[in-house]
Amino acid sequence: MKYDEFLKISETLSNPLVEEWKKQKKKIIGYYCTYVPEEILVAAEILGFRMRGTGAEGTSRADTILSRFNCSYIRASLDLALEGKYNFLDGLIAMNSCDHARRMYDIFKYKVVGEILPENFPLYFLSVPHILTERGYNWLLEEFEIFITELENHFNIKITKEDLNRGIQILNENRKILKEIHGLRALDKPKISGVDILKMNVANSAIPKEIANQELSNILTNVKDSGGNSDNRARILLTGSLIDNPLFIKIIEDVGGAVVSDMLCFGTRNFWDLTEERGNPLENITKRYYYKISCPRMMDDHKRRFEFLKERIEKDKVDGVIGTRIEFCDLNGVENALYEHELENLNIPMLTLDRDYFLGDIGRYKTRIEAFIEQIE
Amino acid sequence: MKNKIIPYEILYEALETTRILVEGGPEEGELLVLKSFLKHISKVVERYLDNAENGIPVLGHHFAFPTEVFFAYDIVPIVFEGIPYILSALLPEGSESFYDLADSWGHPYHTCTSQKGVLGMTLNGMFQFDVITTPTAPCDNTFASYPVISEIHKKDVPFIIADMPFYHDERGYKYYGAELKKTILDVGEALNQEPDWDKFKKAIDYSNEALKYISEINELRRVAPCPIESMLCPLMTAVLAFIPGQPERALFFKDVLEIAKKRAKSGERAYPGKEKIRSIWPYMSIFFDIGFCEWLDREIGMSMLLDIFNYLFLEQVDTSQDVDEIINGVAKQSMEYPMVRQSQYHADTLIEDFVYLSKEYEADCAIFTAHIGCKQSVSLIQLLREALRDEVGIPMLTVDLDIGDARYTSIQTVKKEINNFVKTIL
Ligand code: SF4
Ligand code: SF4
């Protein structure tokens, strides 16, 4: 596959590889959050598909169900489901990630399954603890055990230890390549733009991981050999609410900011931590998800997140941080405010910006980002 | 000694002023429930102030914890979610300046004012907690606001968290029982006190007694016309928050029960005129306007039968058991506590609860206060509306607002929307 062709996968909801997968009568399960253990899905030969709002033209269908106080990304993804655009899925996994996303389990149950999707469409809910303790770890381990049993029963399959180890290897390879590519964006002369990185991460979340690994390693080889580009006014780290639309990063890069690092769900938060390959595979998977770089849903882990942020700022030679919040995203909104105060103490500039999933007001974002870059230049 | 709970001093003054006004104002026999409320709550707040002044440690905690468990220690309990809303009812300018302080710190405008108020008060140096504790429930606002309050407050104040699992089943109750026990012991350690389990049991006994009266009161709410004023809804929410595990809790509900019994016997309402509409409020009532509920009763003849905090799906905890069993019982109560029960679990609970209650109480309509802070509940409005329409045959009005901030949607607008809605029913 050509470089552009791979990135193009991010521009549509479904893609040719999904269609091919379906033709082979294999299963695809949508999921809402980075705490859903993809290793288990790979072990079950199920394609995990991260839920997105790509291609939604508005939220009018979703707005008949949800409130205007709900996150517009969630509304966009629901709108697509109500339009039948997610009918290629064979199941959906939600979890207690944020209040907007967790309610998708309920909305699908009452309003999508049986109407847009078939009556027997399986919905699954994972309960993930909100703090890091030994009891919490054991709870999550049990959750993953139950999840495996449910998958086995529903799809009439058997998931062995070997299957789990295969899942771990494939996912680890995937994350290692993404991490290496991240290294190339963070060079003094970045070899890859923030826009392309996001497209790559989005494409990676929507195709079989074995194929993604082949394509990503080809990209890695090619990009490694390319010349870099230091023609930027400021090196930016992007954090905050979910971004699956590269347009926002394009706005930053168009005004001279190079997005050389991030702390996003479609970014480092998803690929940074690897899973231990020796020992009990399910315990290793649980440890990876429980102790990975967390999202603000983890209530007692802000300090560790801030340490990670500082480390990225230092290692990726970041000049300024942009923290965005989709309106009504309480978790990232407060997290950004905390970062802003903490970074201020360290004299690291940060811009916090609220936005809509659809990025309606491009002019406003551009003006604010340009002013921020001028300030740090 | 410096006053460590300045907002309680403001509250005490506001309560006393309101008490004088109410005692001197209406006719004999009017506002009886409010009078009892003011009398009992004032007493408790006064006691808290005295205790704080005498150096008893101040424990800041979430409403989703039953305060009773912390009475194993000598503490002054401050329920974060209570104070901004009660002040929004009692002070002319409400808690607005505290919300604004939190906003200017960077807290998004759309977070729940119940916690934002305490954040503002903390930023203003008005609280000095000795320990802060919360469960991981029921909503994002809890996860987002508590760490900030504890962070800003003072770095060395212990912040203790109990993880409440999503599932409300035996596995979940067991897990949470262990978390709650650890929290109680950690609080003791932070305060350098040994738990006194007799005091703890006594506190639970008071709440058990109150629970008995509450279920009798709720039986009387079925009577038409409803013998209880709508105002009991917000008042009961406040009593649950401000008077846990103390004799005044039982005394207040005993008073209410007596009042309701008398009225039910003679077929009276709290106000003159007919009961025209019986309404059920699947979320909270409005706090920022103390006269609102009276307006409902008097002006449009609408009874607010129950809101989310007024029907307790709770079983009493038998205090003759051993301590571990009692804690497990309280843990279950805590997970089934109003709002926690419906907010922290799948939509089925909220829907089933209010379909059941609407039928049982023969409600003519429902009114949902869509609180800007509460994202998980506003996600379910349409599901609930359809269930009430299809299974009970009643309409539901939604009003977008902030229950603790008059500036988001004014009381005039709320009243107008209710008036228009009522016209479509009558
Ligand atoms: S952007 Fe925020 S509110 Fe929206 S789904 Fe993500 S965490 Fe939830
Ligand atoms: S009102 Fe909603 S948002 Fe506020 S504390 Fe309760 S559950 Fe959380």
Short mmCIF file of N, CA and C in Angstrom, two decimals, chain A residues 186-241:
data_model
loop_
_atom_site.label_atom_id
_atom_site.label_comp_id
_atom_site.label_asym_id
_atom_site.label_seq_id
_atom_site.Cartn_x
_atom_site.Cartn_y
_atom_site.Cartn_z
N ALA A 186 9.69 13.71 16.44
CA ALA A 186 10.21 14.54 17.53
C ALA A 186 11.67 14.93 17.32
N LEU A 187 12.23 14.52 16.15
CA LEU A 187 13.62 14.91 15.87
C LEU A 187 13.75 16.43 15.76
N ASP A 188 14.97 16.92 15.85
CA ASP A 188 15.18 18.37 15.68
C ASP A 188 14.60 18.83 14.34
N LYS A 189 14.83 17.96 13.33
CA LYS A 189 14.20 18.24 12.03
C LYS A 189 13.14 17.16 11.85
N PRO A 190 11.93 17.41 12.27
CA PRO A 190 10.91 16.35 12.23
C PRO A 190 10.78 15.76 10.82
N LYS A 191 10.71 14.42 10.77
CA LYS A 191 10.62 13.78 9.45
C LYS A 191 9.18 13.49 9.06
N ILE A 192 8.31 13.77 9.96
CA ILE A 192 6.89 13.49 9.67
C ILE A 192 6.04 14.52 10.41
N SER A 193 4.97 14.93 9.77
CA SER A 193 4.16 16.00 10.37
C SER A 193 3.18 15.45 11.40
N GLY A 194 2.66 16.34 12.22
CA GLY A 194 1.65 15.96 13.20
C GLY A 194 0.38 15.49 12.52
N VAL A 195 0.07 16.10 11.38
CA VAL A 195 -1.14 15.71 10.64
C VAL A 195 -1.02 14.24 10.21
N ASP A 196 0.13 13.89 9.64
CA ASP A 196 0.30 12.51 9.17
C ASP A 196 0.32 11.52 10.33
N ILE A 197 0.90 11.95 11.43
CA ILE A 197 0.94 11.06 12.60
C ILE A 197 -0.49 10.73 13.05
N LEU A 198 -1.33 11.75 13.11
CA LEU A 198 -2.69 11.48 13.57
C LEU A 198 -3.40 10.55 12.57
N LYS A 199 -3.24 10.85 11.28
CA LYS A 199 -3.90 10.00 10.28
C LYS A 199 -3.44 8.55 10.43
N MET A 200 -2.17 8.39 10.70
CA MET A 200 -1.61 7.06 10.85
C MET A 200 -2.23 6.34 12.07
N ASN A 201 -2.33 7.07 13.16
CA ASN A 201 -2.91 6.47 14.36
C ASN A 201 -4.38 6.12 14.17
N VAL A 202 -5.07 6.98 13.44
CA VAL A 202 -6.50 6.71 13.20
C VAL A 202 -6.64 5.50 12.28
N ALA A 203 -5.86 5.48 11.21
CA ALA A 203 -5.92 4.34 10.28
C ALA A 203 -5.60 3.05 11.03
N ASN A 204 -4.60 3.13 11.88
CA ASN A 204 -4.18 1.96 12.66
C ASN A 204 -5.29 1.41 13.54
N SER A 205 -6.21 2.27 13.94
CA SER A 205 -7.28 1.82 14.84
C SER A 205 -8.45 1.20 14.09
N ALA A 206 -8.36 1.14 12.76
CA ALA A 206 -9.52 0.72 11.99
C ALA A 206 -9.23 -0.43 11.04
N ILE A 207 -8.07 -1.06 11.21
CA ILE A 207 -7.73 -2.15 10.29
C ILE A 207 -7.09 -3.31 11.08
N PRO A 208 -7.02 -4.48 10.45
CA PRO A 208 -6.39 -5.60 11.19
C PRO A 208 -4.96 -5.26 11.55
N LYS A 209 -4.58 -5.61 12.75
CA LYS A 209 -3.27 -5.17 13.27
C LYS A 209 -2.10 -5.81 12.51
N GLU A 210 -2.28 -7.04 12.03
CA GLU A 210 -1.16 -7.65 11.28
C GLU A 210 -0.86 -6.81 10.05
N ILE A 211 -1.90 -6.38 9.36
CA ILE A 211 -1.69 -5.57 8.15
C ILE A 211 -1.13 -4.21 8.55
N ALA A 212 -1.68 -3.64 9.63
CA ALA A 212 -1.17 -2.34 10.09
C ALA A 212 0.33 -2.42 10.37
N ASN A 213 0.75 -3.52 10.97
CA ASN A 213 2.17 -3.65 11.30
C ASN A 213 3.05 -3.65 10.05
N GLN A 214 2.59 -4.37 9.02
CA GLN A 214 3.37 -4.38 7.77
C GLN A 214 3.46 -2.98 7.19
N GLU A 215 2.30 -2.34 7.11
CA GLU A 215 2.25 -1.01 6.48
C GLU A 215 3.05 0.01 7.28
N LEU A 216 2.89 -0.05 8.59
CA LEU A 216 3.61 0.93 9.43
C LEU A 216 5.12 0.70 9.36
N SER A 217 5.55 -0.56 9.26
CA SER A 217 7.01 -0.72 9.18
C SER A 217 7.54 -0.26 7.83
N ASN A 218 6.75 -0.42 6.78
CA ASN A 218 7.19 0.15 5.47
C ASN A 218 7.32 1.66 5.60
N ILE A 219 6.32 2.26 6.23
CA ILE A 219 6.35 3.73 6.39
C ILE A 219 7.58 4.12 7.20
N LEU A 220 7.81 3.39 8.27
CA LEU A 220 8.95 3.69 9.13
C LEU A 220 10.25 3.67 8.32
N THR A 221 10.44 2.64 7.52
CA THR A 221 11.66 2.54 6.71
C THR A 221 11.78 3.74 5.78
N ASN A 222 10.68 4.04 5.10
CA ASN A 222 10.75 5.15 4.14
C ASN A 222 10.98 6.49 4.82
N VAL A 223 10.25 6.70 5.91
CA VAL A 223 10.36 8.01 6.58
C VAL A 223 11.75 8.18 7.18
N LYS A 224 12.28 7.09 7.71
CA LYS A 224 13.63 7.14 8.30
C LYS A 224 14.63 7.73 7.31
N ASP A 225 14.49 7.32 6.05
CA ASP A 225 15.45 7.74 5.04
C ASP A 225 15.19 9.13 4.50
N SER A 226 14.04 9.68 4.84
CA SER A 226 13.72 10.99 4.26
C SER A 226 14.45 12.10 5.02
N GLY A 227 14.52 13.26 4.38
CA GLY A 227 15.15 14.41 5.07
C GLY A 227 14.14 15.03 6.01
N GLY A 228 14.59 15.66 7.02
CA GLY A 228 13.64 16.29 7.94
C GLY A 228 13.35 17.72 7.54
N ASN A 229 12.52 18.34 8.34
CA ASN A 229 12.14 19.72 8.04
C ASN A 229 12.09 20.53 9.34
N SER A 230 12.99 21.47 9.44
CA SER A 230 13.00 22.26 10.69
C SER A 230 12.35 23.63 10.50
N ASP A 231 11.60 23.72 9.41
CA ASP A 231 11.00 24.99 9.07
C ASP A 231 9.71 25.19 9.88
N ASN A 232 9.85 25.50 11.15
CA ASN A 232 8.65 25.76 11.95
C ASN A 232 8.93 26.88 12.94
N ARG A 233 7.85 27.45 13.44
CA ARG A 233 8.02 28.58 14.37
C ARG A 233 8.03 28.13 15.82
N ALA A 234 7.43 27.00 16.07
CA ALA A 234 7.39 26.50 17.46
C ALA A 234 7.07 25.02 17.45
N ARG A 235 7.64 24.31 18.41
CA ARG A 235 7.38 22.88 18.53
C ARG A 235 6.29 22.68 19.60
N ILE A 236 5.23 22.03 19.17
CA ILE A 236 4.02 21.98 20.01
C ILE A 236 3.75 20.55 20.47
N LEU A 237 3.28 20.44 21.72
CA LEU A 237 2.72 19.18 22.21
C LEU A 237 1.21 19.40 22.37
N LEU A 238 0.45 18.44 21.87
CA LEU A 238 -1.01 18.57 21.91
C LEU A 238 -1.59 17.57 22.90
N THR A 239 -2.48 18.05 23.75
CA THR A 239 -3.13 17.14 24.71
C THR A 239 -4.61 17.50 24.85
N GLY A 240 -5.35 16.71 25.62
CA GLY A 240 -6.75 17.04 25.88
C GLY A 240 -7.74 16.03 25.34
N SER A 241 -8.93 16.54 24.99
CA SER A 241 -10.03 15.68 24.53
C SER A 241 -9.67 14.98 23.21
#
